[in-house]
Amino acid sequence: MSPANPIHLVQHTIPDLIQSKLAFIATEPLPWKEIVLAVSWTVWAFETYILYRQFPNYAKPKPPQELAAFFPDDKFRQGQKYGASKIKFSAFSLLFNLLFETALIVCDGYARSWDAATALAGKLGYSNDNEIAVSLVWTTLFMLARQIPIIPIRYYETFVIEEKYGFNKTTKGLFVADILKMLAIGAVIGLPFRAAFLWIVNWAGSSFVVFQLVIVIIFPLLIQPLFNKLSPLPEGTLRTRVEALAGSLNFPLKHLYVIDGSKRTSHSNAYFYGMPWSKHIVIFDTLIEKTSEEQIEAIVAHELGHWAYSHPSKMIVVSQLYLAAILSVFPPFLRSSPLLRSFGFSARVAARPPVLVAYTLFQLVQGPLGAVLRVGINALSRRFEYQADRFACELDAKAAKEGHGHPHHGDGDSDASMGERLGQALISLHVGNLSTVWVDWLFSTWHHSHPTLTERLKALEMIRKEAKDKAASQGKKEL
């Protein structure tokens, strides 16, 4: 096959070039531990600086003038306090995670836990050379070591911060049950998944994409029901609205569910999932409770905009390109005995690096790059949100052109356009969720996958203005 062939270029030429440039990683004894610590503390300092930039916004006494009419004073003040509490908690969590990881690295925790896993696997009847068995034991020990220390932090977030501002609906029994379920899922699904990963890396790294897609598919079908109950949305005007909207767009709606989000929180949302030929729409019961049917219809229209533009599929493609790029860099680390020696592994283990150990240490090395790439993913996600908003806004014009409209049932905002109802819904969600409306641009760029409320409302207003100008122009042409 000619090297000019695009497939050959992507599968062989580019990876081979990258690996040849990084060949020194497999042989040169670089101070990997010190490099990871230095970069980790640098990233922490930058992220803490971003939080520091955002924090003064929670001291502002009033919302932006263009939003003042929509935010009652008591709700705005409560939202400011809630935001300040969350950002303080984020700063603490960042520092805690960094100190935990630093201790793990400095004390050779990765190597010590591998030795413990090897000994435990031996007691279970597995040979030291059984890489998959030892790796799965090591993963289990590591999962427990990482999860147990953060339980008090999660408890504080749930039963102090969320409880204080009226969002928490989780009981202590449910909190414990969720932890046990997550550990069980990690054992039942996570361990076989990692075993498959080890086998695939030794066979054909690029096929790992199949297992990512499997997780995307099985989460809503098998994992989500373990934590929340999905019930058919009762017959009524809301169901009629959503089904009519989906039908007008040829959306392959199979089921329309309401989810008991109120079981854990009073925050609200809506989403869809499923295969290309069979989709399911899920609406939080908290959204139904707090939001008008017209506004819920507009929210669903926005979600269907994501479907119409194939945003979920595009995000999967982007994630696979990122994964392919990562896997193209991984091979030199997989063969790097100096990498393992730097983190305290014995010469015997380092001479033939276990795949999962090498990949875990590789993740530590490339972690900061992942944080930077996340900014790019957030930017793409915000672009998709604008596109979905525009799609919802243009539905009225589309319906008028095709000679039919969306059903209205006489409520307060039934005469509003889809774009106006979407704007009202966004405001309602922000007020109900106590979301801040003062956002530092760098904080938003680093953290937010959605545009700010002010940005979205301005974009919606611009879309409505464009539609009016277009209608006026067409009217003049007809005259």
Short mmCIF file of C-alpha atoms in Angstrom, two decimals:
data_model
loop_
_atom_site.label_atom_id
_atom_site.label_comp_id
_atom_site.label_asym_id
_atom_site.label_seq_id
_atom_site.Cartn_x
_atom_site.Cartn_y
_atom_site.Cartn_z
CA MET A 1 0.00 0.00 0.00
CA SER A 2 1.30 3.43 -0.91
CA PRO A 3 2.48 5.63 1.97
CA ALA A 4 0.41 8.42 0.40
CA ASN A 5 -2.77 6.53 1.22
CA PRO A 6 -4.61 8.48 4.00
CA ILE A 7 -5.44 5.35 6.01
CA HIS A 8 -1.83 4.17 5.86
CA LEU A 9 -0.72 7.67 6.83
CA VAL A 10 -2.93 7.73 9.94
CA GLN A 11 -2.41 4.12 10.99
CA HIS A 12 1.29 3.76 10.33
CA THR A 13 3.29 6.71 8.99
CA ILE A 14 2.33 9.33 11.61
CA PRO A 15 2.44 6.95 14.64
CA ASP A 16 5.78 5.55 13.49
CA LEU A 17 7.17 9.07 13.15
CA ILE A 18 5.92 10.04 16.62
CA GLN A 19 7.32 6.91 18.21
CA SER A 20 10.70 7.38 16.56
CA LYS A 21 10.89 10.92 17.95
CA LEU A 22 9.96 9.64 21.43
CA ALA A 23 12.18 6.56 21.38
CA PHE A 24 14.46 8.08 24.04
CA ILE A 25 11.65 7.65 26.60
CA ALA A 26 12.15 3.88 26.57
CA THR A 27 15.85 4.08 27.39
CA GLU A 28 16.89 7.36 29.03
CA PRO A 29 16.58 7.60 32.85
CA LEU A 30 14.66 10.88 33.09
CA PRO A 31 13.48 12.21 36.49
CA TRP A 32 9.85 11.34 35.76
CA LYS A 33 8.68 11.56 39.35
CA GLU A 34 10.02 15.09 39.73
CA ILE A 35 8.62 16.12 36.34
CA VAL A 36 5.12 14.89 37.24
CA LEU A 37 5.21 16.59 40.64
CA ALA A 38 6.43 19.89 39.19
CA VAL A 39 3.80 19.92 36.46
CA SER A 40 1.02 18.81 38.84
CA TRP A 41 1.77 21.63 41.27
CA THR A 42 1.94 24.09 38.37
CA VAL A 43 -1.48 23.01 37.12
CA TRP A 44 -2.85 23.25 40.67
CA ALA A 45 -1.48 26.79 41.02
CA PHE A 46 -3.09 27.80 37.71
CA GLU A 47 -6.46 26.27 38.57
CA THR A 48 -6.37 27.88 42.02
CA TYR A 49 -5.61 31.21 40.36
CA ILE A 50 -8.68 30.75 38.16
CA LEU A 51 -10.82 30.15 41.26
CA TYR A 52 -9.26 33.25 42.85
CA ARG A 53 -10.30 35.30 39.79
CA GLN A 54 -13.88 34.06 40.00
CA PHE A 55 -14.36 34.42 43.77
CA PRO A 56 -14.87 38.24 43.89
CA ASN A 57 -17.85 37.88 41.54
CA TYR A 58 -19.84 36.34 44.40
CA ALA A 59 -19.51 39.55 46.39
CA LYS A 60 -21.39 41.62 43.81
CA PRO A 61 -24.68 42.86 45.30
CA LYS A 62 -26.84 42.82 42.16
CA PRO A 63 -27.11 40.87 38.89
CA PRO A 64 -26.24 42.46 35.52
CA GLN A 65 -28.76 45.14 34.61
CA GLU A 66 -30.19 43.13 31.71
CA LEU A 67 -31.01 40.27 34.12
CA ALA A 68 -32.10 42.27 37.17
CA ALA A 69 -35.82 41.90 36.39
CA PHE A 70 -35.59 38.08 36.42
CA PHE A 71 -33.69 37.52 39.67
CA PRO A 72 -35.50 38.30 42.94
CA ASP A 73 -33.15 39.88 45.45
CA ASP A 74 -33.39 36.98 47.91
CA LYS A 75 -32.69 34.40 45.19
CA PHE A 76 -29.74 36.36 43.84
CA ARG A 77 -28.17 36.76 47.29
CA GLN A 78 -28.70 33.08 48.02
CA GLY A 79 -27.13 32.18 44.67
CA GLN A 80 -24.10 34.34 45.43
CA LYS A 81 -23.60 32.61 48.78
CA TYR A 82 -24.06 29.20 47.17
CA GLY A 83 -21.50 30.01 44.49
CA ALA A 84 -19.00 31.25 47.07
CA SER A 85 -19.47 28.07 49.12
CA LYS A 86 -18.93 25.87 46.06
CA ILE A 87 -15.80 27.70 44.98
CA LYS A 88 -14.29 27.41 48.45
CA PHE A 89 -15.10 23.71 48.37
CA SER A 90 -13.51 23.40 44.92
CA ALA A 91 -10.33 25.05 46.19
CA PHE A 92 -10.18 22.66 49.13
CA SER A 93 -10.85 19.64 46.90
CA LEU A 94 -8.10 20.67 44.47
CA LEU A 95 -5.58 20.97 47.28
CA PHE A 96 -6.67 17.72 48.94
CA ASN A 97 -6.40 15.77 45.69
CA LEU A 98 -2.99 17.26 44.97
CA LEU A 99 -1.63 16.46 48.43
CA PHE A 100 -3.00 12.92 48.21
CA GLU A 101 -1.41 12.37 44.79
CA THR A 102 1.85 13.95 45.93
CA ALA A 103 2.02 11.64 48.94
CA LEU A 104 1.26 8.69 46.70
CA ILE A 105 4.12 9.58 44.36
CA VAL A 106 6.70 10.61 46.97
CA CYS A 107 6.09 7.47 49.04
CA ASP A 108 6.25 5.19 45.97
CA GLY A 109 2.60 4.28 46.48
CA TYR A 110 2.21 2.93 42.95
CA ALA A 111 5.13 0.51 43.37
CA ARG A 112 4.22 -0.52 46.93
CA SER A 113 0.62 -1.25 45.95
CA TRP A 114 1.82 -3.36 43.01
CA ASP A 115 3.99 -5.41 45.37
CA ALA A 116 0.98 -5.84 47.68
CA ALA A 117 -1.20 -6.87 44.74
CA THR A 118 1.39 -9.40 43.62
CA ALA A 119 1.49 -10.92 47.10
CA LEU A 120 -2.31 -10.99 47.36
CA ALA A 121 -2.68 -12.52 43.90
CA GLY A 122 -0.17 -15.20 44.96
CA LYS A 123 -2.33 -16.05 47.99
CA LEU A 124 -5.31 -16.34 45.66
CA GLY A 125 -3.41 -18.93 43.63
CA TYR A 126 -2.16 -16.78 40.74
CA SER A 127 1.42 -16.71 39.53
CA ASN A 128 3.45 -13.50 39.71
CA ASP A 129 3.72 -13.74 35.93
CA ASN A 130 -0.07 -13.61 35.48
CA GLU A 131 -0.14 -9.96 34.51
CA ILE A 132 -3.91 -9.70 34.10
CA ALA A 133 -4.69 -11.23 37.51
CA VAL A 134 -2.14 -9.09 39.35
CA SER A 135 -3.28 -5.98 37.44
CA LEU A 136 -6.92 -6.54 38.42
CA VAL A 137 -5.97 -6.98 42.09
CA TRP A 138 -3.83 -3.84 41.84
CA THR A 139 -6.72 -1.92 40.29
CA THR A 140 -9.05 -3.02 43.11
CA LEU A 141 -6.61 -1.93 45.80
CA PHE A 142 -6.05 1.36 44.06
CA MET A 143 -9.78 1.99 43.61
CA LEU A 144 -10.37 1.47 47.32
CA ALA A 145 -7.36 3.58 48.26
CA ARG A 146 -8.66 6.46 46.14
CA GLN A 147 -12.36 6.19 47.02
CA ILE A 148 -12.20 5.82 50.80
CA PRO A 149 -10.40 9.13 51.53
CA ILE A 150 -12.85 11.18 49.44
CA ILE A 151 -15.99 9.78 51.10
CA PRO A 152 -15.90 12.45 53.87
CA ILE A 153 -15.45 15.14 51.19
CA ARG A 154 -18.44 13.89 49.22
CA TYR A 155 -20.41 13.66 52.46
CA TYR A 156 -19.63 17.30 53.27
CA GLU A 157 -20.61 18.44 49.78
CA THR A 158 -23.91 16.56 49.92
CA PHE A 159 -25.04 16.99 53.51
CA VAL A 160 -23.57 20.41 54.29
CA ILE A 161 -23.33 22.54 51.14
CA GLU A 162 -26.19 21.08 49.08
CA GLU A 163 -28.30 20.61 52.21
CA LYS A 164 -27.76 24.20 53.34
CA TYR A 165 -29.09 25.63 50.08
CA GLY A 166 -32.04 23.27 49.77
CA PHE A 167 -30.80 21.04 46.95
CA ASN A 168 -30.00 17.80 48.75
CA LYS A 169 -32.66 15.10 48.77
CA THR A 170 -30.25 12.23 49.44
CA THR A 171 -30.68 10.30 52.67
CA LYS A 172 -27.66 8.94 54.50
CA GLY A 173 -28.80 5.43 53.67
CA LEU A 174 -29.01 6.29 49.98
CA PHE A 175 -25.57 7.92 50.17
CA VAL A 176 -24.06 4.67 51.49
CA ALA A 177 -26.03 2.58 48.99
CA ASP A 178 -24.72 4.70 46.09
CA ILE A 179 -21.12 4.15 47.22
CA LEU A 180 -21.65 0.41 47.46
CA LYS A 181 -23.32 0.34 44.03
CA MET A 182 -20.43 2.24 42.47
CA LEU A 183 -17.94 -0.20 43.99
CA ALA A 184 -20.03 -3.11 42.74
CA ILE A 185 -20.20 -1.61 39.24
CA GLY A 186 -16.44 -1.14 39.34
CA ALA A 187 -16.04 -4.83 40.14
CA VAL A 188 -18.69 -6.24 37.79
CA ILE A 189 -18.03 -3.97 34.81
CA GLY A 190 -14.77 -2.17 35.49
CA LEU A 191 -12.59 -5.21 36.15
CA PRO A 192 -13.66 -7.15 33.02
CA PHE A 193 -13.29 -3.93 31.05
CA ARG A 194 -9.71 -3.52 32.26
CA ALA A 195 -8.98 -7.17 31.53
CA ALA A 196 -10.24 -6.57 27.98
CA PHE A 197 -8.12 -3.43 27.78
CA LEU A 198 -5.00 -5.38 28.70
CA TRP A 199 -5.75 -8.00 26.08
CA ILE A 200 -6.54 -5.41 23.40
CA VAL A 201 -3.37 -3.37 23.96
CA ASN A 202 -1.39 -6.56 23.42
CA TRP A 203 -3.41 -7.37 20.32
CA ALA A 204 -4.63 -4.20 18.54
CA GLY A 205 -4.70 -0.91 20.42
CA SER A 206 -6.97 0.88 17.95
CA SER A 207 -9.83 -1.55 18.66
CA PHE A 208 -10.17 -0.05 22.13
CA VAL A 209 -12.76 2.33 20.59
CA VAL A 210 -15.27 -0.55 20.51
CA PHE A 211 -15.26 -0.81 24.29
CA GLN A 212 -15.70 2.94 24.74
CA LEU A 213 -18.76 2.80 22.52
CA VAL A 214 -20.09 -0.16 24.53
CA ILE A 215 -19.86 1.92 27.73
CA VAL A 216 -21.71 4.81 26.05
CA ILE A 217 -24.50 2.41 25.11
CA ILE A 218 -24.82 0.36 28.31
CA PHE A 219 -24.69 3.25 30.83
CA PRO A 220 -28.28 4.45 30.31
CA LEU A 221 -29.55 0.91 29.80
CA LEU A 222 -27.88 -0.96 32.67
CA ILE A 223 -26.15 1.45 35.05
CA GLN A 224 -28.54 4.43 35.22
CA PRO A 225 -31.51 2.28 36.40
CA LEU A 226 -29.45 1.16 39.40
CA PHE A 227 -29.53 4.72 40.72
CA ASN A 228 -32.72 6.26 39.33
CA LYS A 229 -36.15 5.08 38.26
CA LEU A 230 -37.29 5.80 34.72
CA SER A 231 -41.09 5.86 34.34
CA PRO A 232 -43.18 6.57 31.25
CA LEU A 233 -44.26 10.21 31.14
CA PRO A 234 -48.00 10.20 31.96
CA GLU A 235 -50.52 11.00 29.27
CA GLY A 236 -51.32 14.68 29.09
CA THR A 237 -50.56 17.92 27.31
CA LEU A 238 -46.81 17.75 28.05
CA ARG A 239 -46.52 14.32 26.51
CA THR A 240 -48.61 15.46 23.54
CA ARG A 241 -46.35 18.47 23.04
CA VAL A 242 -43.11 16.51 23.14
CA GLU A 243 -44.39 13.72 20.90
CA ALA A 244 -45.72 16.24 18.38
CA LEU A 245 -42.40 18.07 18.37
CA ALA A 246 -40.43 14.85 17.93
CA GLY A 247 -42.78 13.69 15.17
CA SER A 248 -42.48 16.97 13.26
CA LEU A 249 -38.69 16.50 13.16
CA ASN A 250 -38.78 12.77 12.37
CA PHE A 251 -36.96 12.13 15.63
CA PRO A 252 -37.05 8.31 16.17
CA LEU A 253 -38.68 8.57 19.60
CA LYS A 254 -39.36 5.17 21.18
CA HIS A 255 -39.86 6.06 24.84
CA LEU A 256 -40.57 9.27 26.74
CA TYR A 257 -39.50 8.98 30.36
CA VAL A 258 -39.61 10.99 33.55
CA ILE A 259 -36.70 10.31 35.92
CA ASP A 260 -36.88 10.65 39.70
CA GLY A 261 -34.05 13.16 39.97
CA SER A 262 -35.73 14.53 43.11
CA LYS A 263 -34.59 11.34 44.85
CA ARG A 264 -31.17 12.95 45.27
CA THR A 265 -31.34 16.62 44.31
CA SER A 266 -33.68 19.43 43.35
CA HIS A 267 -31.50 20.38 40.36
CA SER A 268 -33.19 19.69 37.02
CA ASN A 269 -32.34 18.69 33.46
CA ALA A 270 -33.50 16.84 30.31
CA TYR A 271 -31.60 14.69 27.83
CA PHE A 272 -31.94 11.96 25.23
CA TYR A 273 -30.06 8.73 24.53
CA GLY A 274 -30.24 5.62 22.39
CA MET A 275 -29.25 4.14 19.07
CA PRO A 276 -29.68 6.11 15.80
CA TRP A 277 -32.93 4.29 14.99
CA SER A 278 -34.37 4.23 18.53
CA LYS A 279 -34.14 7.24 20.86
CA HIS A 280 -35.42 7.89 24.36
CA ILE A 281 -36.12 11.32 25.89
CA VAL A 282 -35.71 11.72 29.65
CA ILE A 283 -37.14 14.65 31.63
CA PHE A 284 -36.33 15.21 35.30
CA ASP A 285 -39.35 15.28 37.61
CA THR A 286 -37.88 18.42 39.18
CA LEU A 287 -38.02 20.13 35.78
CA ILE A 288 -41.69 19.20 35.36
CA GLU A 289 -42.42 20.47 38.86
CA LYS A 290 -40.75 23.87 38.45
CA THR A 291 -41.11 24.70 34.74
CA SER A 292 -44.07 25.36 32.46
CA GLU A 293 -44.90 22.89 29.69
CA GLU A 294 -44.11 25.50 27.03
CA GLN A 295 -40.65 26.01 28.48
CA ILE A 296 -40.05 22.26 28.79
CA GLU A 297 -41.01 21.94 25.11
CA ALA A 298 -38.39 24.58 24.27
CA ILE A 299 -35.77 22.73 26.35
CA VAL A 300 -36.58 19.49 24.53
CA ALA A 301 -36.38 21.39 21.20
CA HIS A 302 -32.88 22.48 22.19
CA GLU A 303 -31.95 18.85 22.98
CA LEU A 304 -33.34 17.72 19.64
CA GLY A 305 -31.11 20.35 18.07
CA HIS A 306 -28.15 18.37 19.36
CA TRP A 307 -29.61 15.31 17.63
CA ALA A 308 -30.30 17.18 14.38
CA TYR A 309 -26.70 18.40 14.22
CA SER A 310 -25.31 14.99 15.31
CA HIS A 311 -23.50 16.61 18.22
CA PRO A 312 -23.23 13.43 20.35
CA SER A 313 -21.73 11.53 17.41
CA LYS A 314 -19.30 14.37 16.70
CA MET A 315 -18.21 14.39 20.34
CA ILE A 316 -17.57 10.65 20.17
CA VAL A 317 -15.47 11.17 17.04
CA VAL A 318 -13.48 13.92 18.78
CA SER A 319 -12.92 11.70 21.81
CA GLN A 320 -11.74 8.87 19.57
CA LEU A 321 -9.32 11.16 17.75
CA TYR A 322 -7.97 12.22 21.14
CA LEU A 323 -7.73 8.57 22.20
CA ALA A 324 -5.97 7.67 18.96
CA ALA A 325 -3.48 10.49 19.52
CA ILE A 326 -2.86 9.29 23.08
CA LEU A 327 -2.41 5.68 22.01
CA SER A 328 0.03 6.75 19.29
CA VAL A 329 2.26 8.30 21.98
CA PHE A 330 1.85 5.47 24.50
CA PRO A 331 4.12 2.71 23.03
CA PRO A 332 7.47 4.28 24.10
CA PHE A 333 6.09 4.57 27.67
CA LEU A 334 4.91 0.96 27.54
CA ARG A 335 8.52 -0.12 26.96
CA SER A 336 10.06 2.37 29.40
CA SER A 337 11.87 0.62 32.20
CA PRO A 338 13.30 4.00 33.44
CA LEU A 339 9.74 5.31 33.88
CA LEU A 340 8.84 2.55 36.31
CA ARG A 341 12.18 2.72 38.08
CA SER A 342 11.64 6.44 38.65
CA PHE A 343 8.38 5.67 40.49
CA GLY A 344 10.03 3.06 42.73
CA PHE A 345 9.24 -0.19 40.92
CA SER A 346 11.72 -3.01 41.27
CA ALA A 347 14.13 -3.86 38.47
CA ARG A 348 12.26 -7.15 37.93
CA VAL A 349 8.90 -5.42 37.32
CA ALA A 350 10.46 -2.54 35.36
CA ALA A 351 12.27 -4.95 33.02
CA ARG A 352 8.90 -5.96 31.60
CA PRO A 353 6.47 -3.10 32.40
CA PRO A 354 2.91 -4.28 33.08
CA VAL A 355 0.56 -2.62 30.59
CA LEU A 356 -1.82 -1.18 33.19
CA VAL A 357 1.01 0.20 35.32
CA ALA A 358 2.71 1.79 32.31
CA TYR A 359 -0.59 3.27 31.14
CA THR A 360 -1.39 4.66 34.61
CA LEU A 361 2.01 6.33 34.87
CA PHE A 362 1.64 7.56 31.30
CA GLN A 363 -1.65 9.18 32.32
CA LEU A 364 0.20 11.01 35.09
CA VAL A 365 2.75 12.31 32.61
CA GLN A 366 0.24 13.47 29.99
CA GLY A 367 -2.40 14.62 32.50
CA PRO A 368 -1.70 18.36 32.07
CA LEU A 369 -2.04 17.98 28.30
CA GLY A 370 -5.46 16.44 28.90
CA ALA A 371 -6.45 19.48 30.97
CA VAL A 372 -5.47 21.80 28.12
CA LEU A 373 -7.31 19.67 25.56
CA ARG A 374 -10.39 19.80 27.81
CA VAL A 375 -10.47 23.56 27.17
CA GLY A 376 -10.75 22.82 23.46
CA ILE A 377 -13.53 20.29 24.11
CA ASN A 378 -15.38 22.89 26.20
CA ALA A 379 -15.07 25.43 23.40
CA LEU A 380 -16.51 22.93 20.93
CA SER A 381 -19.31 22.07 23.36
CA ARG A 382 -20.22 25.74 23.77
CA ARG A 383 -20.38 26.07 19.98
CA PHE A 384 -22.74 23.10 19.88
CA GLU A 385 -24.94 24.73 22.53
CA TYR A 386 -25.29 27.85 20.40
CA GLN A 387 -26.18 25.71 17.39
CA ALA A 388 -28.84 23.80 19.37
CA ASP A 389 -30.30 27.10 20.62
CA ARG A 390 -30.51 28.39 17.05
CA PHE A 391 -32.16 25.15 15.94
CA ALA A 392 -34.88 25.59 18.57
CA CYS A 393 -35.39 29.24 17.64
CA GLU A 394 -35.82 28.43 13.95
CA LEU A 395 -38.51 25.80 14.53
CA ASP A 396 -41.30 28.39 14.46
CA ALA A 397 -40.22 29.64 11.03
CA LYS A 398 -39.88 26.04 9.83
CA ALA A 399 -43.37 25.18 11.09
CA ALA A 400 -44.86 28.29 9.48
CA LYS A 401 -43.19 27.49 6.17
CA GLU A 402 -44.56 23.94 6.23
CA GLY A 403 -48.04 25.20 7.08
CA HIS A 404 -48.39 23.95 10.66
CA GLY A 405 -47.46 25.18 14.09
CA HIS A 406 -46.60 23.73 17.44
CA PRO A 407 -49.51 23.13 19.82
CA HIS A 408 -50.37 25.78 22.40
CA HIS A 409 -52.68 25.20 25.32
CA GLY A 410 -53.43 28.61 26.69
CA ASP A 411 -50.84 29.05 29.44
CA GLY A 412 -49.12 32.33 30.22
CA ASP A 413 -46.31 32.06 27.69
CA SER A 414 -48.20 30.08 25.03
CA ASP A 415 -48.03 32.97 22.57
CA ALA A 416 -44.27 33.34 22.93
CA SER A 417 -41.98 32.08 20.19
CA MET A 418 -39.84 28.98 20.75
CA GLY A 419 -36.78 31.18 21.19
CA GLU A 420 -38.51 33.34 23.77
CA ARG A 421 -39.68 30.31 25.69
CA LEU A 422 -36.18 28.85 25.58
CA GLY A 423 -34.79 32.08 27.01
CA GLN A 424 -37.44 32.05 29.76
CA ALA A 425 -36.58 28.42 30.52
CA LEU A 426 -32.85 29.17 30.79
CA ILE A 427 -33.57 32.02 33.19
CA SER A 428 -35.90 29.82 35.23
CA LEU A 429 -33.28 27.07 35.46
CA HIS A 430 -30.57 29.51 36.51
CA VAL A 431 -32.78 31.05 39.19
CA GLY A 432 -33.94 27.65 40.46
CA ASN A 433 -30.43 26.17 40.48
CA LEU A 434 -28.95 29.29 42.14
CA SER A 435 -26.46 29.55 39.28
CA THR A 436 -24.20 32.57 39.23
CA VAL A 437 -24.65 35.16 36.49
CA TRP A 438 -21.31 36.88 37.12
CA VAL A 439 -18.61 34.74 35.51
CA ASP A 440 -14.95 35.51 34.89
CA TRP A 441 -14.03 34.81 31.27
CA LEU A 442 -11.01 32.64 32.12
CA PHE A 443 -13.00 30.65 34.68
CA SER A 444 -15.70 30.04 32.07
CA THR A 445 -13.18 29.11 29.37
CA TRP A 446 -11.50 26.55 31.62
CA HIS A 447 -14.55 25.02 33.30
CA HIS A 448 -17.75 25.61 31.35
CA SER A 449 -19.11 23.34 28.62
CA HIS A 450 -22.06 25.75 28.18
CA PRO A 451 -22.09 29.49 27.44
CA THR A 452 -23.06 31.74 30.33
CA LEU A 453 -26.68 32.82 30.71
CA THR A 454 -25.89 36.34 29.53
CA GLU A 455 -24.10 35.03 26.44
CA ARG A 456 -26.94 32.69 25.51
CA LEU A 457 -29.64 35.31 25.99
CA LYS A 458 -27.72 37.77 23.82
CA ALA A 459 -27.33 35.08 21.14
CA LEU A 460 -31.05 34.27 21.31
CA GLU A 461 -31.91 37.95 20.92
CA MET A 462 -29.61 38.20 17.90
CA ILE A 463 -31.29 35.16 16.32
CA ARG A 464 -34.74 36.70 16.84
CA LYS A 465 -33.54 39.98 15.33
CA GLU A 466 -32.14 38.13 12.31
CA ALA A 467 -35.48 36.36 11.87
CA LYS A 468 -37.42 39.65 12.02
CA ASP A 469 -35.06 41.33 9.57
CA LYS A 470 -35.37 38.36 7.21
CA ALA A 471 -39.17 38.41 7.45
CA ALA A 472 -39.25 42.17 6.84
CA SER A 473 -36.97 41.76 3.82
CA GLN A 474 -39.15 39.04 2.35
CA GLY A 475 -42.24 41.19 2.94
CA LYS A 476 -40.71 44.05 0.96
CA LYS A 477 -39.84 41.69 -1.90
CA GLU A 478 -43.47 40.47 -2.06
CA LEU A 479 -44.67 44.07 -2.21
#
